[in-house]
PDB file of C-alpha atoms in Angstrom:
ATOM      1  CA  MET U  20      22.743   2.888  27.733  1.00  0.00           C
ATOM      2  CA  ASN U  21      26.617   0.676  27.817  1.00  0.00           C
ATOM      3  CA  VAL U  22      29.032   1.992  25.090  1.00  0.00           C
ATOM      4  CA  ASN U  23      28.775  -1.434  23.071  1.00  0.00           C
ATOM      5  CA  ALA U  24      25.269  -1.173  22.437  1.00  0.00           C
ATOM      6  CA  GLN U  25      25.331   3.209  21.538  1.00  0.00           C
ATOM      7  CA  ASN U  26      27.854   1.986  19.470  1.00  0.00           C
ATOM      8  CA  LEU U  27      25.766  -1.226  17.944  1.00  0.00           C
ATOM      9  CA  LEU U  28      22.944   1.175  18.100  1.00  0.00           C
ATOM     10  CA  LEU U  29      25.048   4.357  15.767  1.00  0.00           C
ATOM     11  CA  THR U  30      25.662   1.560  13.191  1.00  0.00           C
ATOM     12  CA  LEU U  31      22.405   0.590  12.226  1.00  0.00           C
ATOM     13  CA  THR U  32      20.633   3.452  11.804  1.00  0.00           C
ATOM     14  CA  VAL U  33      23.732   4.867  10.259  1.00  0.00           C
ATOM     15  CA  LYS U  34      24.046   2.073   6.917  1.00  0.00           C
ATOM     16  CA  MET U  35      19.795   2.362   7.668  1.00  0.00           C
ATOM     17  CA  LYS U  36      19.489   6.070   7.306  1.00  0.00           C
ATOM     18  CA  MET U  37      22.172   5.659   3.829  1.00  0.00           C
ATOM     19  CA  VAL U  38      19.382   3.326   2.177  1.00  0.00           C
ATOM     20  CA  PHE U  39      16.476   5.530   2.934  1.00  0.00           C
ATOM     21  CA  LEU U  40      18.001   8.082   1.097  1.00  0.00           C
ATOM     22  CA  ASP U  41      19.270   6.131  -1.343  1.00  0.00           C
ATOM     23  CA  ILE U  42      15.917   5.028  -1.940  1.00  0.00           C
ATOM     24  CA  VAL U  43      14.251   8.060  -1.544  1.00  0.00           C
ATOM     25  CA  SER U  44      16.671  10.193  -4.268  1.00  0.00           C
ATOM     26  CA  VAL U  45      16.082  11.515  -7.639  1.00  0.00           C
ATOM     27  CA  THR U  46      18.439   8.693  -8.772  1.00  0.00           C
ATOM     28  CA  PRO U  47      18.638   5.982  -7.029  1.00  0.00           C
ATOM     29  CA  ASP U  48      22.386   3.898  -7.187  1.00  0.00           C
ATOM     30  CA  ASP U  49      21.359   1.238  -9.852  1.00  0.00           C
ATOM     31  CA  ARG U  50      23.869  -0.674  -8.612  1.00  0.00           C
ATOM     32  CA  ASN U  51      22.277  -0.714  -5.408  1.00  0.00           C
ATOM     33  CA  TRP U  52      18.776  -1.067  -7.081  1.00  0.00           C
ATOM     34  CA  VAL U  53      16.222  -2.738 -10.014  1.00  0.00           C
ATOM     35  CA  THR U  54      14.008   0.149 -10.849  1.00  0.00           C
ATOM     36  CA  LEU U  55      11.049  -1.738 -12.474  1.00  0.00           C
ATOM     37  CA  SER U  56       8.518   1.717 -12.455  1.00  0.00           C
ATOM     38  CA  ASN U  57       8.702   5.019 -12.817  1.00  0.00           C
ATOM     39  CA  ASP U  58       5.132   6.298 -13.678  1.00  0.00           C
ATOM     40  CA  ASN U  59       1.952   7.675 -12.273  1.00  0.00           C
ATOM     41  CA  ASN U  60       4.264   9.677  -9.447  1.00  0.00           C
ATOM     42  CA  VAL U  61       5.282   6.306  -8.147  1.00  0.00           C
ATOM     43  CA  ARG U  62       8.357   4.670  -8.331  1.00  0.00           C
ATOM     44  CA  VAL U  63       8.471   0.539  -8.035  1.00  0.00           C
ATOM     45  CA  MET U  64      12.098  -0.358  -6.882  1.00  0.00           C
ATOM     46  CA  ARG U  65      13.995  -3.841  -5.314  1.00  0.00           C
ATOM     47  CA  SER U  66      17.417  -4.145  -3.497  1.00  0.00           C
ATOM     48  CA  ARG U  67      19.521  -6.000  -5.848  1.00  0.00           C
ATOM     49  CA  TYR U  68      21.162  -7.669  -2.232  1.00  0.00           C
ATOM     50  CA  ASP U  69      17.361  -8.545  -1.460  1.00  0.00           C
ATOM     51  CA  THR U  70      17.080 -12.073   0.155  1.00  0.00           C
ATOM     52  CA  VAL U  71      14.113 -14.249  -0.588  1.00  0.00           C
ATOM     53  CA  SER U  72      12.672 -16.381   2.094  1.00  0.00           C
ATOM     54  CA  ILE U  73       9.604 -17.372  -0.033  1.00  0.00           C
ATOM     55  CA  PRO U  74      10.184 -18.939  -3.466  1.00  0.00           C
ATOM     56  CA  GLY U  75       9.621 -15.899  -5.955  1.00  0.00           C
ATOM     57  CA  THR U  76       8.729 -13.555  -3.460  1.00  0.00           C
ATOM     58  CA  TYR U  77      11.176 -10.256  -2.958  1.00  0.00           C
ATOM     59  CA  SER U  78      10.628  -6.774  -1.003  1.00  0.00           C
ATOM     60  CA  TYR U  79       9.000  -4.064  -3.155  1.00  0.00           C
ATOM     61  CA  ILE U  80       9.708  -0.483  -2.221  1.00  0.00           C
ATOM     62  CA  ALA U  81       7.182   1.852  -3.522  1.00  0.00           C
ATOM     63  CA  VAL U  82       8.192   5.681  -3.368  1.00  0.00           C
ATOM     64  CA  THR U  83       6.325   9.074  -4.098  1.00  0.00           C
ATOM     65  CA  THR U  84       5.934  12.473  -3.135  1.00  0.00           C
ATOM     66  CA  PHE U  85       3.079  14.841  -2.043  1.00  0.00           C
ATOM     67  CA  GLN U  86       1.765  18.289  -0.425  1.00  0.00           C
ATOM     68  CA  LEU U  87       1.267  17.967   2.861  1.00  0.00           C
ATOM     69  CA  LYS U  88      -1.113  21.434   3.293  1.00  0.00           C
ATOM     70  CA  THR U  89       0.828  21.564   7.606  1.00  0.00           C
ATOM     71  CA  THR U  90       4.432  22.651   8.272  1.00  0.00           C
ATOM     72  CA  PRO U  91       7.330  20.680   8.500  1.00  0.00           C
ATOM     73  CA  SER U  92       7.471  20.846  12.366  1.00  0.00           C
ATOM     74  CA  LYS U  93       3.939  19.826  12.512  1.00  0.00           C
ATOM     75  CA  ALA U  94       4.822  16.916   9.885  1.00  0.00           C
ATOM     76  CA  TYR U  95       7.496  15.757  11.845  1.00  0.00           C
ATOM     77  CA  ASN U  96       6.488  15.540  15.181  1.00  0.00           C
ATOM     78  CA  PHE U  97       3.461  13.746  14.189  1.00  0.00           C
ATOM     79  CA  LEU U  98       5.175  11.275  12.184  1.00  0.00           C
ATOM     80  CA  MET U  99       7.453  10.333  14.803  1.00  0.00           C
ATOM     81  CA  GLN U 100       5.026   9.318  17.402  1.00  0.00           C
ATOM     82  CA  HIS U 101       3.304   7.509  14.895  1.00  0.00           C
ATOM     83  CA  LEU U 102       5.593   5.518  12.360  1.00  0.00           C
ATOM     84  CA  VAL U 103       5.661   2.785  14.264  1.00  0.00           C
ATOM     85  CA  GLU U 104       1.669   1.989  13.406  1.00  0.00           C
ATOM     86  CA  ILE U 105       2.725   1.977   9.497  1.00  0.00           C
ATOM     87  CA  GLN U 106       5.176  -0.197   9.881  1.00  0.00           C
ATOM     88  CA  TRP U 107       3.220  -2.123  12.733  1.00  0.00           C
ATOM     89  CA  PRO U 108      -0.140  -1.928  12.483  1.00  0.00           C
ATOM     90  CA  TRP U 109      -2.477  -2.778  15.256  1.00  0.00           C
ATOM     91  CA  PRO U 110      -5.148  -3.990  16.217  1.00  0.00           C
ATOM     92  CA  MET U 111      -3.763  -7.024  14.542  1.00  0.00           C
ATOM     93  CA  THR U 112      -5.388 -10.016  13.699  1.00  0.00           C
ATOM     94  CA  PRO U 113      -7.118 -12.146  16.068  1.00  0.00           C
ATOM     95  CA  LEU U 114      -4.610 -15.245  15.272  1.00  0.00           C
ATOM     96  CA  GLU U 115      -1.378 -12.600  14.552  1.00  0.00           C
ATOM     97  CA  ALA U 116      -3.019 -10.917  18.447  1.00  0.00           C
ATOM     98  CA  LYS U 117      -2.372 -14.362  20.036  1.00  0.00           C
ATOM     99  CA  SER U 118       0.926 -15.137  18.560  1.00  0.00           C
ATOM    100  CA  PHE U 119       2.364 -11.247  19.282  1.00  0.00           C
ATOM    101  CA  LYS U 120       3.324 -10.189  22.552  1.00  0.00           C
ATOM    102  CA  GLU U 121       2.178  -6.123  22.932  1.00  0.00           C
ATOM    103  CA  ARG U 122       5.527  -3.854  22.227  1.00  0.00           C
ATOM    104  CA  GLU U 123       8.104  -2.602  24.466  1.00  0.00           C
ATOM    105  CA  GLU U 124      10.485  -0.017  24.219  1.00  0.00           C
ATOM    106  CA  MET U 125      14.104  -1.401  24.326  1.00  0.00           C
ATOM    107  CA  ILE U 126      16.169   1.466  24.068  1.00  0.00           C
ATOM    108  CA  LYS U 127      15.860   5.403  23.902  1.00  0.00           C
ATOM    109  CA  TYR U 128      18.987   7.931  22.450  1.00  0.00           C
ATOM    110  CA  GLU U 129      17.540  11.035  22.536  1.00  0.00           C
ATOM    111  CA  SER U 130      19.112  14.740  21.706  1.00  0.00           C
ATOM    112  CA  GLU U 131      17.865  17.957  20.354  1.00  0.00           C
ATOM    113  CA  SER U 132      17.843  17.519  16.652  1.00  0.00           C
ATOM    114  CA  ASN U 133      18.186  13.653  17.100  1.00  0.00           C
ATOM    115  CA  HIS U 134      15.700  10.874  18.500  1.00  0.00           C
ATOM    116  CA  ILE U 135      16.245   7.085  17.660  1.00  0.00           C
ATOM    117  CA  THR U 136      14.510   4.518  19.382  1.00  0.00           C
ATOM    118  CA  VAL U 137      14.261   0.098  19.192  1.00  0.00           C
ATOM    119  CA  LEU U 138      11.046  -1.474  20.030  1.00  0.00           C
ATOM    120  CA  LYS U 139      10.507  -4.777  20.792  1.00  0.00           C
ATOM    121  CA  ARG U 140       7.959  -7.181  19.923  1.00  0.00           C
ATOM    122  CA  SER U 141       8.049 -11.109  21.029  1.00  0.00           C
ATOM    123  CA  GLY U 142       6.954 -13.458  17.896  1.00  0.00           C
ATOM    124  CA  PRO U 143       5.379 -17.159  17.525  1.00  0.00           C
ATOM    125  CA  ASN U 144       9.287 -18.018  16.807  1.00  0.00           C
ATOM    126  CA  GLU U 145      11.531 -15.496  16.876  1.00  0.00           C
ATOM    127  CA  ASP U 146      11.319 -11.900  18.382  1.00  0.00           C
ATOM    128  CA  GLU U 147      10.839  -9.126  16.175  1.00  0.00           C
ATOM    129  CA  TYR U 148      12.676  -5.668  16.720  1.00  0.00           C
ATOM    130  CA  LEU U 149      11.735  -1.721  15.355  1.00  0.00           C
ATOM    131  CA  LEU U 150      15.009   0.596  15.075  1.00  0.00           C
ATOM    132  CA  GLN U 151      13.031   3.743  14.247  1.00  0.00           C
ATOM    133  CA  GLU U 152      15.166   7.715  13.723  1.00  0.00           C
ATOM    134  CA  ALA U 153      13.656  10.648  13.394  1.00  0.00           C
ATOM    135  CA  SER U 154      16.462  13.849  12.878  1.00  0.00           C
ATOM    136  CA  MET U 155      15.796  17.670  12.260  1.00  0.00           C
ATOM    137  CA  ASP U 156      18.503  19.531   9.721  1.00  0.00           C
ATOM    138  CA  GLY U 157      17.704  23.003   9.301  1.00  0.00           C
ATOM    139  CA  LEU U 158      14.989  22.641   6.569  1.00  0.00           C
ATOM    140  CA  PHE U 159      15.568  19.049   6.443  1.00  0.00           C
ATOM    141  CA  SER U 160      14.233  15.949   8.593  1.00  0.00           C
ATOM    142  CA  TYR U 161      13.047  12.374   8.052  1.00  0.00           C
ATOM    143  CA  VAL U 162      10.976  10.142  10.076  1.00  0.00           C
ATOM    144  CA  ILE U 163      12.223   6.314   8.825  1.00  0.00           C
ATOM    145  CA  ALA U 164      11.617   2.789  10.532  1.00  0.00           C
ATOM    146  CA  ALA U 165      13.270  -0.977   9.902  1.00  0.00           C
ATOM    147  CA  PRO U 166      12.024  -3.408  10.971  1.00  0.00           C
ATOM    148  CA  MET U 167      14.273  -7.128  11.618  1.00  0.00           C
ATOM    149  CA  THR U 168      15.062 -10.002  13.513  1.00  0.00           C
ATOM    150  CA  GLU U 169      18.266 -10.410  16.235  1.00  0.00           C
ATOM    151  CA  ARG U 170      19.764 -13.559  12.921  1.00  0.00           C
ATOM    152  CA  GLU U 171      18.652  -9.970  10.323  1.00  0.00           C
ATOM    153  CA  ILE U 172      20.812  -7.299  12.467  1.00  0.00           C
ATOM    154  CA  HIS U 173      23.691  -9.848  12.697  1.00  0.00           C
ATOM    155  CA  SER U 174      23.546 -10.246   9.222  1.00  0.00           C
ATOM    156  CA  SER U 175      23.875  -6.368   8.168  1.00  0.00           C
ATOM    157  CA  LEU U 176      26.443  -5.850  10.597  1.00  0.00           C
ATOM    158  CA  LEU U 177      28.481  -8.456   8.714  1.00  0.00           C
ATOM    159  CA  ARG U 178      27.838  -7.900   5.719  1.00  0.00           C
ATOM    160  CA  GLY U 179      29.009  -4.920   4.333  1.00  0.00           C
ATOM    161  CA  ILE U 180      27.301  -3.282   1.925  1.00  0.00           C
ATOM    162  CA  GLU U 181      25.107  -6.214   0.672  1.00  0.00           C
ATOM    163  CA  GLY U 182      23.661  -6.278   4.103  1.00  0.00           C
ATOM    164  CA  ASP U 183      22.014  -2.975   3.820  1.00  0.00           C
ATOM    165  CA  GLY U 184      19.944  -4.958   1.071  1.00  0.00           C
ATOM    166  CA  ILE U 185      18.675  -6.757   4.674  1.00  0.00           C
ATOM    167  CA  LEU U 186      18.017  -3.445   5.879  1.00  0.00           C
ATOM    168  CA  HIS U 187      13.923  -2.207   4.711  1.00  0.00           C
ATOM    169  CA  PRO U 188      13.928   1.236   5.723  1.00  0.00           C
ATOM    170  CA  ALA U 189      10.315   2.898   5.084  1.00  0.00           C
ATOM    171  CA  GLY U 190       9.416   6.218   6.190  1.00  0.00           C
ATOM    172  CA  PHE U 191       8.550   9.973   5.528  1.00  0.00           C
ATOM    173  CA  SER U 192      11.766  12.671   4.108  1.00  0.00           C
ATOM    174  CA  ILE U 193      10.070  16.592   5.096  1.00  0.00           C
ATOM    175  CA  LEU U 194      10.678  19.406   3.582  1.00  0.00           C
ATOM    176  CA  PRO U 195       9.328  23.015   2.871  1.00  0.00           C
ATOM    177  CA  GLU U 196       7.224  23.628  -0.130  1.00  0.00           C
ATOM    178  CA  ASN U 197       8.789  26.718  -0.535  1.00  0.00           C
ATOM    179  CA  PRO U 198      10.425  29.073   2.304  1.00  0.00           C
ATOM    180  CA  ASN U 199       8.335  29.806   5.217  1.00  0.00           C
ATOM    181  CA  SER U 200       6.339  27.951   3.591  1.00  0.00           C
ATOM    182  CA  GLU U 201       2.850  27.041   5.830  1.00  0.00           C
ATOM    183  CA  SER U 202       2.720  23.731   3.233  1.00  0.00           C
ATOM    184  CA  SER U 203       5.366  20.542   3.257  1.00  0.00           C
ATOM    185  CA  LEU U 204       6.800  18.545   0.526  1.00  0.00           C
ATOM    186  CA  VAL U 205       6.575  14.466   2.039  1.00  0.00           C
ATOM    187  CA  THR U 206       8.501  11.536   0.017  1.00  0.00           C
ATOM    188  CA  PHE U 207       7.665   8.599   1.300  1.00  0.00           C
ATOM    189  CA  ALA U 208       8.296   5.054   0.761  1.00  0.00           C
ATOM    190  CA  VAL U 209       7.593   1.853   1.692  1.00  0.00           C
ATOM    191  CA  ARG U 210       8.257  -1.580   1.212  1.00  0.00           C
ATOM    192  CA  GLN U 211       6.160  -3.700   0.979  1.00  0.00           C
ATOM    193  CA  PRO U 212       6.467  -8.575  -0.143  1.00  0.00           C
ATOM    194  CA  VAL U 213       4.933  -9.461  -3.214  1.00  0.00           C
ATOM    195  CA  ASN U 214       4.934 -12.659  -4.550  1.00  0.00           C
ATOM    196  CA  VAL U 215       5.727 -12.925  -8.533  1.00  0.00           C
ATOM    197  CA  SER U 216       4.267 -15.418 -10.474  1.00  0.00           C
ATOM    198  CA  LYS U 217       5.941 -13.829 -14.109  1.00  0.00           C
ATOM    199  CA  THR U 218       7.807 -11.225 -14.322  1.00  0.00           C
ATOM    200  CA  GLU U 219       9.061  -8.677 -11.657  1.00  0.00           C
ATOM    201  CA  ASN U 220       6.886  -6.309 -13.753  1.00  0.00           C
ATOM    202  CA  ASP U 221       3.665  -7.683 -12.295  1.00  0.00           C
ATOM    203  CA  ALA U 222       4.811  -6.187  -9.050  1.00  0.00           C
ATOM    204  CA  VAL U 223       4.261  -2.729  -9.916  1.00  0.00           C
ATOM    205  CA  GLU U 224       0.309  -2.810  -9.626  1.00  0.00           C
ATOM    206  CA  PRO U 225       0.648  -3.989  -6.606  1.00  0.00           C
ATOM    207  CA  MET U 226       3.295  -1.699  -5.407  1.00  0.00           C
ATOM    208  CA  GLU U 227       1.093   1.951  -6.707  1.00  0.00           C
ATOM    209  CA  ILE U 228      -2.074   0.437  -5.315  1.00  0.00           C
ATOM    210  CA  VAL U 229      -0.696  -0.315  -1.432  1.00  0.00           C
ATOM    211  CA  ILE U 230       1.302   3.657  -1.804  1.00  0.00           C
ATOM    212  CA  GLY U 231      -2.229   5.041  -3.409  1.00  0.00           C
ATOM    213  CA  CYS U 232      -3.973   3.438  -0.219  1.00  0.00           C
ATOM    214  CA  MET U 233      -1.566   5.135   2.284  1.00  0.00           C
ATOM    215  CA  ILE U 234      -1.644   8.700   0.322  1.00  0.00           C
ATOM    216  CA  GLN U 235      -5.122   9.499  -1.262  1.00  0.00           C
ATOM    217  CA  ASP U 236      -6.735  11.412   1.389  1.00  0.00           C
ATOM    218  CA  LYS U 237      -3.230  14.101   1.342  1.00  0.00           C
ATOM    219  CA  GLU U 238      -5.550  17.075   1.092  1.00  0.00           C
ATOM    220  CA  PHE U 239      -6.968  16.492   5.143  1.00  0.00           C
ATOM    221  CA  CYS U 240      -5.563  16.819   8.305  1.00  0.00           C
ATOM    222  CA  LEU U 241      -2.389  15.835   9.533  1.00  0.00           C
ATOM    223  CA  ILE U 242      -4.244  13.409  12.477  1.00  0.00           C
ATOM    224  CA  LYS U 243      -7.449  12.196  10.011  1.00  0.00           C
ATOM    225  CA  PHE U 244      -3.578  11.516   7.135  1.00  0.00           C
ATOM    226  CA  ILE U 245      -1.898   9.203  10.073  1.00  0.00           C
ATOM    227  CA  TYR U 246      -5.380   8.180  11.301  1.00  0.00           C
ATOM    228  CA  THR U 247      -6.154   6.788   7.445  1.00  0.00           C
ATOM    229  CA  ILE U 248      -3.051   5.653   6.051  1.00  0.00           C
ATOM    230  CA  THR U 249      -2.382   3.295   9.255  1.00  0.00           C
ATOM    231  CA  TYR U 250      -6.360   1.632   8.714  1.00  0.00           C
ATOM    232  CA  LYS U 251      -5.496   1.347   4.920  1.00  0.00           C
ATOM    233  CA  PHE U 252      -1.968   0.044   5.327  1.00  0.00           C
ATOM    234  CA  HIS U 253      -3.511  -2.206   7.797  1.00  0.00           C
ATOM    235  CA  PHE U 254      -6.343  -2.819   5.189  1.00  0.00           C
ATOM    236  CA  CYS U 255      -3.608  -3.610   2.291  1.00  0.00           C
ATOM    237  CA  ASN U 256      -1.629  -6.019   3.657  1.00  0.00           C
ATOM    238  CA  ARG U 257      -4.802  -8.471   4.513  1.00  0.00           C
ATOM    239  CA  THR U 258      -6.139  -7.941   1.031  1.00  0.00           C
TER     240      THR U 258
END
């Protein structure tokens, strides 16, 4: 990887991490986020800088925390391999399968505690990219990813903090439930476009349903957990 590409990649991952950590914090910065609901163990928000591509449709965020009965290291290793299936569900519908080519790995950067990859898939109108970072720092670890187009990459880099609204990271932060625990506390953030016909509160229930679909089988073993949320995310996107 040349120096320019490496600097670009690191800049994007730093911005993506900052956005994600603000999303999953106990008190997100209200200069950046509009909080619509914090009930039923689910917080629903929208970025103040989000752009609208379809009238009435915004990208909303749902955040929740739950227990996973596996060690943080096992959860981290497995989620690092499978977050891409949550962001880019597969198999697609027959129409989507015709429009998109098989994804390919464009960039890969690895160190002992940090893994960054950029995947690409060619769509009907423009190429799409998926930036993913997985990092483990002591007891805390996270696996996050953000889909983006080339146009959005340039906008994010040029527009400063307002450009952060273009980044749509989703993923997991992982902590041990207790010191030396065999269970993990996982905070999960997911984004979903929702068309709001009247008020923004109309987006709350759909977002609660989406994230509920993903985690309702959280008591199962880790492999079945990943399979379940991957399948149900695909299903919820189609209904």
